[in-house]
Amino acid sequence: MVELSLWSSQEIIDATGGTLSGDAFDVSGVSIDSRTVGAGDLFIAIKGPNHDGHDFARAAAEKGAALLLDRAIDGLPDGACSIIVDDTFSALNDLGHAARARTNADIVAITGSVGKTGTKELLAAVLSQHGKTHCPVGSFNNHWGVPLTLARMPRDAQFGVFEIGMNHAGEIAPLAKMVKPRLVIITTIAGVHMANFDHIDDIARAKAEIFQGLVPGGMAVLPFDNAFFGILTDYALSFGASNVVSFGEGAKSAVKLEKVSYHPDCSCARARVLGQDVTFKIGMPGHHWVTNALAVLAATQLLTGELGQAGIALAGMVPPKGRGAHHTLNFKGGALQLVDESYNASPPSMRAALEILAAQPVGRQGRRVAVLGDMLELGDETVSAHEALAAPIDKAGVDRVYLVGAAVKSLAAKLGRERLALCVENTKELQSRLERDLRAGDVVMLKGSNGIGLSRIVDHFIDAYPAQTPSDELL
C-alpha cells in the first residue's frame, strides 16, 4: 500500500500564503525541533522565548528536511527547499486549520485539571482497534502543540484524539475552535493552577471553553461525581451538544463503575456502560486510571457503537514515563522497586500516587518510601495543599518521606521525626542521600512538579542500576 504524503509544497503554500524557494516537494512529517527532524520532514523555524528555530534551519536542511521560514537563510546546502512566510508561528496555525478542514476523521478533544494525557493515551489505544488513529506525542496540549499535532495528522486518519490544556482563562477556546471536536471529554475539575485563578469556579469556566469548538450536534462525556458536573453540562448544551454522557460512581451515572479491585500492576473492574455490562482489566494500578477508563469506554461506545475490543487495548496498557511507570532495579544486591510519578504534581494526583504506593508489596525488610517535590502554581493554597498531604501519607502507610523544594517545608512540619527522612531545596543533595539510605526490598515513589526536577533522579537510578529480568525476585 502506497503511503500518502502528508503535505505537498503547493498545499503548504495554499494554507500559509508562502512563497516557494527551490523545487516543489512533498513531506511525510512536520517538526519544530531540529534535533529530531529527519529526511522528508517539514521543519518549521519557530521563534520561542529561548531559541530561534531559524538558527537551526541549516542543520535541519542538512538532514534532508524542507524548511518553513520567515526569512531567507544563508549557507543552506545545495538543493535545499523552503517556503518563506510572514510569520512561522502563524503559518503553523494555518497548517493546523488546513489539516482540520481536509480530514474526515472523528475528532475528540480532552481537557481537565488532571488525567488529560492518560485518558488521551487510553482512548487512542482503544480507537486504534477500530481504525487509523492519530494523537499527540506526550502532552502537546498548548498553543503550539495543538496546531503541530493537527499539522501532523495523516490525511486518511479515521480518528483524531487531542489534548487541550491551559494555565490561564481564554487559552482553551482558540485551540478548541481549531480542533473542532465531535466529542469532548472533561476528566475532572480540581484546584490546579490556582495561582492564575481567584476561585475553582473560574477553572471550571476556563475548562468549559472547550465547548466553544464543538461541532453542531457534538457530544460530551463529563465526570458525574465532580461538583461542577451541572455547570459543565449547561455549558455543553449551550454550545450545541446533542448528547451529554456522565461517567463515575454515582447511581445516576450513564457509565457507572459497579465493582473494582486493585492490584500492584493492574486494576480489574466491572461497569455499566450506557446500559451494557462491561468487565475490563487495565494494565495500570490506581483508581484514577479506572475512572479515566470509564470516560474512554463512554467515548468509544458513542463513536463506534462497539466495546468488544476495548478490553484488549486497556489490558495491554502500561503506565507511561513519569506517570506511574514501574521499574525493578538491581540495587545493593537485591531488588528496588521504583515508581516513576515524576512528570507533574497536583493535590489530586499526589493523593492518587500515594494510593498506588500503598498497594505495592515490599520485599523482606523493605519499606514504602515517598519522595515528594513541590506542587507548583497553587497560589494562596500552596501551604494548605502541602500540609493536607500528611493525612494521605499516613493512610498509605509510608515508612519514610523525602521532601525537596520550598513549599514542602509546610508538609515537613506535619510529619513526625520517625517518618520524615530529609527535607532539602535541591535534588543534588536528595539524590546522594537516597542512594545512601535506600535498600533492597524498598518501594520508592517519586512525584513532584516538573520544575523540581525529580525526573533527573529517576533517570539516574534507571541508568545506574539496570532493570532486573522478570525472573528476579524481591529480597
Coordinates of C-alpha atoms in Angstrom, one line a residue:
M1 CA 0.0 0.0 0.0
V2 CA 1.4 3.4 -1.0
E3 CA 1.8 5.8 1.9
L4 CA 0.2 9.1 1.2
S5 CA 2.3 12.2 1.6
L6 CA 1.4 14.4 4.5
W7 CA 1.7 17.7 2.7
S8 CA 2.8 18.9 -0.8
S9 CA 4.6 22.2 -1.1
Q10 CA 1.6 23.6 -3.0
E11 CA -0.7 22.6 -0.2
I12 CA 1.6 24.4 2.3
I13 CA 1.6 27.5 0.1
D14 CA -2.2 27.4 -0.3
A15 CA -2.6 27.2 3.5
T16 CA 0.0 29.7 4.5
G17 CA 0.3 32.1 1.6
G18 CA 4.0 31.5 1.5
T19 CA 6.5 31.7 -1.4
L20 CA 8.4 28.6 -2.7
S21 CA 12.2 28.7 -2.9
G22 CA 13.7 25.7 -4.7
D23 CA 11.9 22.8 -6.3
A24 CA 8.4 21.6 -5.4
F25 CA 8.4 18.9 -2.7
D26 CA 6.3 16.5 -0.6
V27 CA 6.8 15.9 3.1
S28 CA 5.9 13.0 5.3
G29 CA 6.3 14.7 8.7
V30 CA 6.3 18.1 10.5
S31 CA 8.7 19.1 13.2
I32 CA 9.7 22.2 15.1
D33 CA 12.8 20.5 16.7
S34 CA 15.9 20.3 14.6
R35 CA 17.3 17.6 16.9
T36 CA 14.6 15.1 15.9
V37 CA 13.8 16.3 12.3
G38 CA 14.5 13.8 9.6
A39 CA 14.7 13.4 5.8
G40 CA 11.3 14.1 4.2
D41 CA 10.1 16.3 7.1
L42 CA 9.0 19.9 7.1
F43 CA 11.0 21.9 9.6
I44 CA 9.1 24.9 10.9
A45 CA 11.5 27.5 12.3
I46 CA 9.6 28.8 15.3
K47 CA 10.9 31.7 17.4
G48 CA 10.5 30.8 21.0
P49 CA 11.3 32.5 24.3
N50 CA 14.7 30.9 24.5
H51 CA 15.7 29.9 20.9
D52 CA 15.0 30.9 17.4
G53 CA 14.4 28.0 15.1
H54 CA 16.0 29.9 12.2
D55 CA 19.4 29.4 13.9
F56 CA 18.9 25.6 13.4
A57 CA 17.5 25.7 9.9
R58 CA 20.7 24.8 8.2
A59 CA 21.1 21.7 10.4
A60 CA 17.6 20.6 9.6
A61 CA 18.2 21.1 5.8
E62 CA 21.4 19.0 6.1
K63 CA 19.3 16.2 7.4
G64 CA 17.1 16.4 4.3
A65 CA 14.2 18.5 5.7
A66 CA 12.3 21.1 3.7
L67 CA 12.1 24.4 5.6
L68 CA 9.3 26.8 6.5
L69 CA 10.9 30.2 7.3
D70 CA 10.0 33.8 7.7
R71 CA 13.3 34.9 6.0
A72 CA 16.0 33.6 3.7
I73 CA 18.8 31.8 5.4
D74 CA 22.4 32.0 4.1
G75 CA 24.5 28.9 3.7
L76 CA 21.8 26.3 3.1
P77 CA 23.0 23.1 1.4
D78 CA 22.6 22.9 -2.4
G79 CA 19.1 21.7 -3.4
A80 CA 17.5 22.8 -0.1
C81 CA 13.8 23.7 -0.5
S82 CA 12.0 26.2 1.6
I83 CA 8.8 28.2 1.8
I84 CA 9.0 31.8 3.1
V85 CA 6.1 33.2 5.1
D86 CA 5.5 36.4 7.0
D87 CA 5.4 34.6 10.4
T88 CA 6.2 30.9 11.0
F89 CA 4.0 30.6 14.1
S90 CA 1.0 31.9 12.2
A91 CA 1.9 29.5 9.4
L92 CA 1.9 26.6 11.9
N93 CA -1.6 27.6 12.9
D94 CA -2.6 27.9 9.3
L95 CA -1.4 24.3 8.7
G96 CA -3.4 23.2 11.7
H97 CA -6.6 24.8 10.4
A98 CA -6.0 23.3 6.9
A99 CA -5.4 19.8 8.3
R100 CA -8.7 20.0 10.2
A101 CA -10.6 21.3 7.2
R102 CA -9.4 18.4 5.0
T103 CA -10.0 15.5 7.4
N104 CA -13.0 13.3 7.6
A105 CA -11.8 11.8 10.9
D106 CA -13.9 11.7 14.1
I107 CA -12.2 14.2 16.4
V108 CA -12.1 14.0 20.2
A109 CA -10.8 16.8 22.4
I110 CA -9.9 16.1 26.0
T111 CA -9.3 18.6 28.9
G112 CA -9.5 18.6 32.6
S113 CA -7.5 19.5 35.7
V114 CA -5.7 16.1 35.8
G115 CA -5.8 13.0 33.7
K116 CA -5.7 14.5 30.2
T117 CA -2.7 12.7 28.9
G118 CA -3.6 9.4 30.4
T119 CA -7.1 9.5 29.1
K120 CA -5.7 10.5 25.7
E121 CA -3.4 7.5 25.6
L122 CA -6.1 5.1 26.7
L123 CA -8.6 6.4 24.1
A124 CA -6.1 6.4 21.3
A125 CA -5.2 2.8 22.1
V126 CA -8.9 1.7 22.1
L127 CA -9.9 3.6 19.0
S128 CA -6.8 2.1 17.1
Q129 CA -8.7 -1.2 17.3
H130 CA -11.4 0.4 15.1
G131 CA -9.3 2.4 12.6
K132 CA -6.3 4.6 11.9
T133 CA -6.0 6.9 14.9
H134 CA -3.8 10.0 15.3
C135 CA -2.9 11.5 18.7
P136 CA -0.1 13.8 20.0
V137 CA 3.2 12.7 21.3
G138 CA 3.4 13.3 25.0
S139 CA 1.4 16.3 26.3
F140 CA 1.3 18.5 23.2
N141 CA -1.6 20.4 24.5
N142 CA -0.7 24.1 24.3
H143 CA -0.7 27.0 21.7
W144 CA 2.0 25.3 19.6
G145 CA 1.5 21.6 20.5
V146 CA -2.2 21.5 19.3
P147 CA -1.6 23.0 15.8
L148 CA 1.5 20.9 15.4
T149 CA -0.4 17.8 16.2
L150 CA -3.1 18.8 13.7
A151 CA -0.4 19.5 11.1
R152 CA 0.9 16.0 11.6
M153 CA -2.5 14.3 11.2
P154 CA -2.4 11.8 8.3
R155 CA -5.0 12.7 5.6
D156 CA -6.5 9.2 5.9
A157 CA -6.9 9.2 9.7
Q158 CA -10.2 7.8 10.9
F159 CA -9.9 9.2 14.5
G160 CA -8.0 12.1 16.0
V161 CA -7.6 12.4 19.8
F162 CA -6.4 15.8 21.0
E163 CA -5.4 17.0 24.4
I164 CA -6.0 20.7 25.3
G165 CA -4.6 22.3 28.4
M166 CA -4.3 25.8 29.8
N167 CA -2.7 27.9 32.5
H168 CA -5.0 30.9 32.1
A169 CA -8.5 31.7 31.2
G170 CA -9.0 32.3 27.4
E171 CA -6.3 29.8 26.3
I172 CA -8.6 26.8 25.5
A173 CA -11.2 28.5 23.3
P174 CA -9.0 29.3 20.3
L175 CA -7.5 25.8 20.4
A176 CA -10.9 24.1 20.6
K177 CA -12.1 26.2 17.7
M178 CA -9.1 25.0 15.7
V179 CA -9.6 21.3 16.7
K180 CA -13.4 21.4 16.2
P181 CA -14.2 18.2 18.1
R182 CA -17.2 16.0 17.6
L183 CA -16.8 14.7 21.1
V184 CA -15.4 16.4 24.2
I185 CA -14.2 14.7 27.4
I186 CA -13.6 16.6 30.6
T187 CA -11.8 14.4 33.0
T188 CA -12.3 16.4 36.2
I189 CA -12.2 19.9 37.7
A190 CA -9.8 20.5 40.6
G191 CA -7.8 23.2 42.2
V192 CA -4.8 23.1 39.8
H193 CA -3.1 26.2 38.5
M194 CA -4.8 28.2 41.3
A195 CA -2.0 30.8 41.1
N196 CA -3.7 32.1 38.0
F197 CA -7.3 32.0 39.2
D198 CA -9.3 33.5 42.1
H199 CA -11.6 30.6 42.6
I200 CA -12.0 27.0 41.4
D201 CA -15.2 28.1 39.7
D202 CA -13.1 30.1 37.4
I203 CA -11.1 27.0 36.5
A204 CA -14.4 25.2 35.6
R205 CA -15.4 28.0 33.3
A206 CA -12.0 28.1 31.7
K207 CA -12.1 24.4 31.0
A208 CA -15.7 24.7 29.7
E209 CA -14.3 27.0 26.9
I210 CA -13.6 23.7 25.1
F211 CA -17.3 23.5 24.1
Q212 CA -16.9 26.7 22.0
G213 CA -15.2 24.4 19.4
L214 CA -17.8 21.6 19.5
V215 CA -19.2 20.9 16.0
P216 CA -23.0 21.1 15.7
G217 CA -24.7 18.0 17.2
G218 CA -21.5 17.1 19.0
M219 CA -21.3 15.1 22.2
A220 CA -19.8 15.5 25.7
V221 CA -18.5 13.0 28.3
L222 CA -18.4 14.5 31.7
P223 CA -17.5 13.5 35.3
F224 CA -20.7 12.9 37.2
D225 CA -19.1 12.8 40.6
N226 CA -17.5 16.2 40.2
A227 CA -19.1 19.2 41.9
F228 CA -19.1 21.1 38.6
F229 CA -20.9 18.4 36.6
G230 CA -24.1 20.5 36.4
I231 CA -22.2 23.6 35.3
L232 CA -20.3 21.7 32.6
T233 CA -23.5 20.1 31.4
D234 CA -25.1 23.6 31.0
Y235 CA -22.1 24.8 29.0
A236 CA -22.1 21.8 26.8
L237 CA -25.8 22.1 26.0
S238 CA -25.5 25.9 25.4
F239 CA -22.9 25.3 22.7
G240 CA -25.0 22.7 20.9
A241 CA -24.1 19.3 22.4
S242 CA -26.8 16.8 21.3
N243 CA -25.8 14.3 23.9
V244 CA -24.2 14.6 27.4
V245 CA -23.0 11.3 28.9
S246 CA -21.9 11.1 32.5
F247 CA -19.3 8.7 34.0
G248 CA -18.4 7.9 37.6
E249 CA -19.7 6.0 40.6
G250 CA -22.9 7.9 41.3
A251 CA -26.1 5.9 41.0
K252 CA -27.3 8.0 38.1
S253 CA -24.1 7.9 36.0
A254 CA -24.7 6.8 32.5
V255 CA -21.4 5.0 32.6
K256 CA -21.2 3.7 36.2
L257 CA -18.4 1.8 38.0
E258 CA -20.0 -1.2 39.6
K259 CA -17.1 -3.0 41.1
V260 CA -13.3 -2.7 41.2
S261 CA -10.3 -4.4 42.6
Y262 CA -6.8 -3.0 42.6
H263 CA -3.5 -5.0 42.3
P264 CA 0.1 -3.9 42.3
D265 CA 0.3 -3.9 38.5
C266 CA -3.3 -3.7 37.2
S267 CA -6.9 -2.8 38.1
C268 CA -9.9 -5.0 37.4
A269 CA -13.4 -3.5 37.1
R270 CA -17.0 -4.0 36.1
A271 CA -19.0 -1.1 34.8
R272 CA -22.4 -0.4 33.3
V273 CA -21.8 1.4 30.1
L274 CA -24.9 3.0 28.6
G275 CA -26.9 0.0 29.5
Q276 CA -24.3 -2.6 28.7
D277 CA -22.4 -4.6 31.3
V278 CA -18.6 -4.5 30.7
T279 CA -15.9 -6.2 32.6
F280 CA -12.4 -5.0 31.9
K281 CA -8.8 -5.0 33.1
I282 CA -6.5 -2.1 32.7
G283 CA -2.8 -2.7 32.9
M284 CA -2.2 0.0 35.4
P285 CA -3.0 0.2 39.2
G286 CA -5.0 3.1 40.7
H287 CA -8.5 4.4 41.0
H288 CA -7.7 7.4 38.7
W289 CA -6.8 5.0 35.8
V290 CA -10.1 3.2 36.2
T291 CA -12.0 6.5 36.2
N292 CA -10.2 7.6 33.1
A293 CA -11.1 4.2 31.5
L294 CA -14.8 4.9 32.2
A295 CA -14.6 8.1 30.1
V296 CA -12.8 6.1 27.4
L297 CA -15.5 3.4 27.3
A298 CA -18.2 6.1 27.1
A299 CA -16.4 7.8 24.2
T300 CA -15.8 4.5 22.4
Q301 CA -19.4 3.5 22.6
L302 CA -20.6 6.9 21.3
L303 CA -18.1 6.9 18.4
T304 CA -18.1 3.3 17.3
G305 CA -21.0 1.5 19.0
E306 CA -18.7 -1.4 19.8
L307 CA -17.0 -2.1 23.1
G308 CA -15.9 -5.7 22.3
Q309 CA -12.3 -4.9 21.6
A310 CA -11.8 -2.2 24.2
G311 CA -10.8 -4.7 26.9
I312 CA -7.9 -5.9 24.8
A313 CA -6.5 -2.5 24.4
L314 CA -7.0 -1.5 28.0
A315 CA -5.4 -4.7 29.3
G316 CA -2.3 -4.0 27.2
M317 CA -1.7 -0.5 28.5
V318 CA 1.3 0.2 30.8
P319 CA 1.9 3.4 32.7
P320 CA 3.9 5.9 30.6
K321 CA 7.2 7.5 31.7
G322 CA 6.6 9.9 34.6
R323 CA 3.0 8.8 35.1
G324 CA 3.3 5.6 37.2
A325 CA 5.9 3.6 35.2
H326 CA 7.3 0.8 37.3
H327 CA 11.0 -0.3 37.3
T328 CA 12.6 -3.2 39.2
L329 CA 16.2 -2.2 39.6
N330 CA 19.3 -4.2 40.7
F331 CA 20.2 -2.4 43.9
K332 CA 22.6 -3.3 46.7
G333 CA 22.5 -7.0 46.0
G334 CA 18.7 -7.2 45.6
A335 CA 15.7 -5.5 44.0
L336 CA 14.5 -1.9 44.4
Q337 CA 11.0 -1.1 43.1
L338 CA 10.9 2.4 41.6
V339 CA 7.5 4.0 40.8
D340 CA 8.1 7.0 38.4
E341 CA 5.4 9.6 39.0
S342 CA 7.8 12.5 38.3
Y343 CA 6.1 14.1 35.4
N344 CA 4.0 16.6 37.3
A345 CA 2.0 17.0 40.5
S346 CA -1.2 18.5 41.9
P347 CA -3.2 17.7 45.1
P348 CA -5.4 15.1 43.3
S349 CA -2.6 13.4 41.5
M350 CA -0.4 13.3 44.7
R351 CA -3.2 11.5 46.5
A352 CA -3.6 9.1 43.7
A353 CA 0.2 8.3 43.6
L354 CA 0.2 7.7 47.3
E355 CA -2.7 5.2 46.9
I356 CA -0.6 3.4 44.3
L357 CA 2.4 3.3 46.7
A358 CA 0.2 1.9 49.4
A359 CA -0.8 -1.0 47.1
Q360 CA 2.8 -2.0 46.3
P361 CA 4.2 -5.1 48.1
V362 CA 7.6 -4.6 49.7
G363 CA 10.4 -7.1 50.0
R364 CA 11.8 -8.6 53.2
Q365 CA 13.0 -5.7 55.4
G366 CA 11.7 -3.3 52.7
R367 CA 9.9 -0.1 53.3
R368 CA 7.4 2.2 51.4
V369 CA 9.3 5.4 50.6
A370 CA 7.8 8.6 49.2
V371 CA 10.0 11.2 47.5
L372 CA 7.8 14.3 47.1
G373 CA 8.6 17.6 45.5
D374 CA 6.7 20.9 45.5
M375 CA 3.4 21.2 43.8
L376 CA 3.7 24.5 41.9
E377 CA 1.2 27.1 40.7
L378 CA -1.2 26.7 43.7
G379 CA -1.2 30.4 44.7
D380 CA -2.8 31.1 48.1
E381 CA -3.5 27.4 48.6
T382 CA 0.2 26.4 48.5
V383 CA 0.7 26.0 52.2
S384 CA -2.6 24.3 53.0
A385 CA -2.4 22.0 50.0
H386 CA 1.0 20.7 51.0
E387 CA 0.0 20.4 54.7
A388 CA -3.0 18.3 53.6
L389 CA -0.7 15.6 52.2
A390 CA 0.1 14.5 55.7
A391 CA -3.2 12.5 56.0
P392 CA -2.9 10.5 52.8
I393 CA 0.8 9.8 53.6
D394 CA -0.3 8.3 56.9
K395 CA -3.2 6.4 55.3
A396 CA -0.8 4.9 52.7
G397 CA 1.4 3.5 55.4
V398 CA 4.5 5.3 54.1
D399 CA 7.5 4.5 56.2
R400 CA 10.0 7.2 55.1
V401 CA 9.4 10.6 53.4
Y402 CA 12.0 12.6 51.5
L403 CA 11.0 16.2 50.5
V404 CA 12.6 18.6 48.1
G405 CA 11.6 22.2 47.4
A406 CA 10.5 25.3 49.2
A407 CA 6.8 24.7 49.6
V408 CA 7.1 21.2 51.0
K409 CA 8.5 22.7 54.2
S410 CA 5.0 23.2 55.4
L411 CA 4.4 19.5 55.0
A412 CA 7.6 18.6 56.8
A413 CA 6.3 20.3 59.9
K414 CA 3.3 18.0 59.8
L415 CA 5.3 14.8 59.7
G416 CA 6.8 13.0 62.7
R417 CA 10.6 12.6 63.1
E418 CA 10.3 8.8 62.6
R419 CA 8.7 9.3 59.1
L420 CA 10.5 12.4 57.8
A421 CA 13.9 11.4 56.5
L422 CA 15.0 14.6 54.7
C423 CA 13.8 18.0 53.6
V424 CA 16.1 19.9 51.2
E425 CA 15.7 22.5 48.5
N426 CA 17.7 20.9 45.7
T427 CA 17.7 17.5 44.0
K428 CA 21.5 17.0 44.1
E429 CA 21.6 16.6 47.8
L430 CA 18.5 14.5 47.7
Q431 CA 19.9 12.1 45.1
S432 CA 23.1 11.3 47.1
R433 CA 21.1 10.8 50.3
L434 CA 18.6 8.4 48.6
E435 CA 21.4 6.3 47.2
R436 CA 22.9 6.0 50.7
D437 CA 19.6 5.4 52.5
L438 CA 17.6 3.1 50.2
R439 CA 18.0 -0.6 50.5
A440 CA 17.0 -3.8 48.7
G441 CA 13.3 -4.6 49.2
D442 CA 12.2 -0.9 49.3
V443 CA 9.5 0.5 47.1
V444 CA 10.2 4.2 46.3
M445 CA 7.7 6.5 44.6
L446 CA 8.9 9.9 43.3
K447 CA 6.4 12.7 42.5
G448 CA 6.6 16.5 42.1
S449 CA 6.0 19.3 39.7
N450 CA 8.2 19.3 36.6
G451 CA 10.2 22.3 37.8
I452 CA 11.5 20.4 40.8
G453 CA 13.4 18.0 38.6
L454 CA 12.7 14.6 40.2
S455 CA 12.8 13.1 36.7
R456 CA 16.5 13.5 36.7
I457 CA 16.8 11.4 39.8
V458 CA 14.6 8.7 38.2
D459 CA 16.8 8.7 35.1
H460 CA 19.9 8.4 37.3
F461 CA 18.6 5.4 39.2
I462 CA 17.5 3.7 36.0
D463 CA 20.9 4.2 34.3
A464 CA 23.0 3.4 37.4
Y465 CA 21.1 0.3 38.5
P466 CA 19.9 -1.7 35.4
A467 CA 16.5 -3.2 35.5
Q468 CA 16.1 -6.8 36.6
T469 CA 14.7 -9.5 34.5
P470 CA 11.1 -10.7 35.2
S471 CA 12.5 -13.8 37.0
D472 CA 14.3 -11.7 39.6
E473 CA 12.5 -11.6 43.0
L474 CA 12.3 -9.0 45.7
L475 CA 14.5 -9.7 48.7

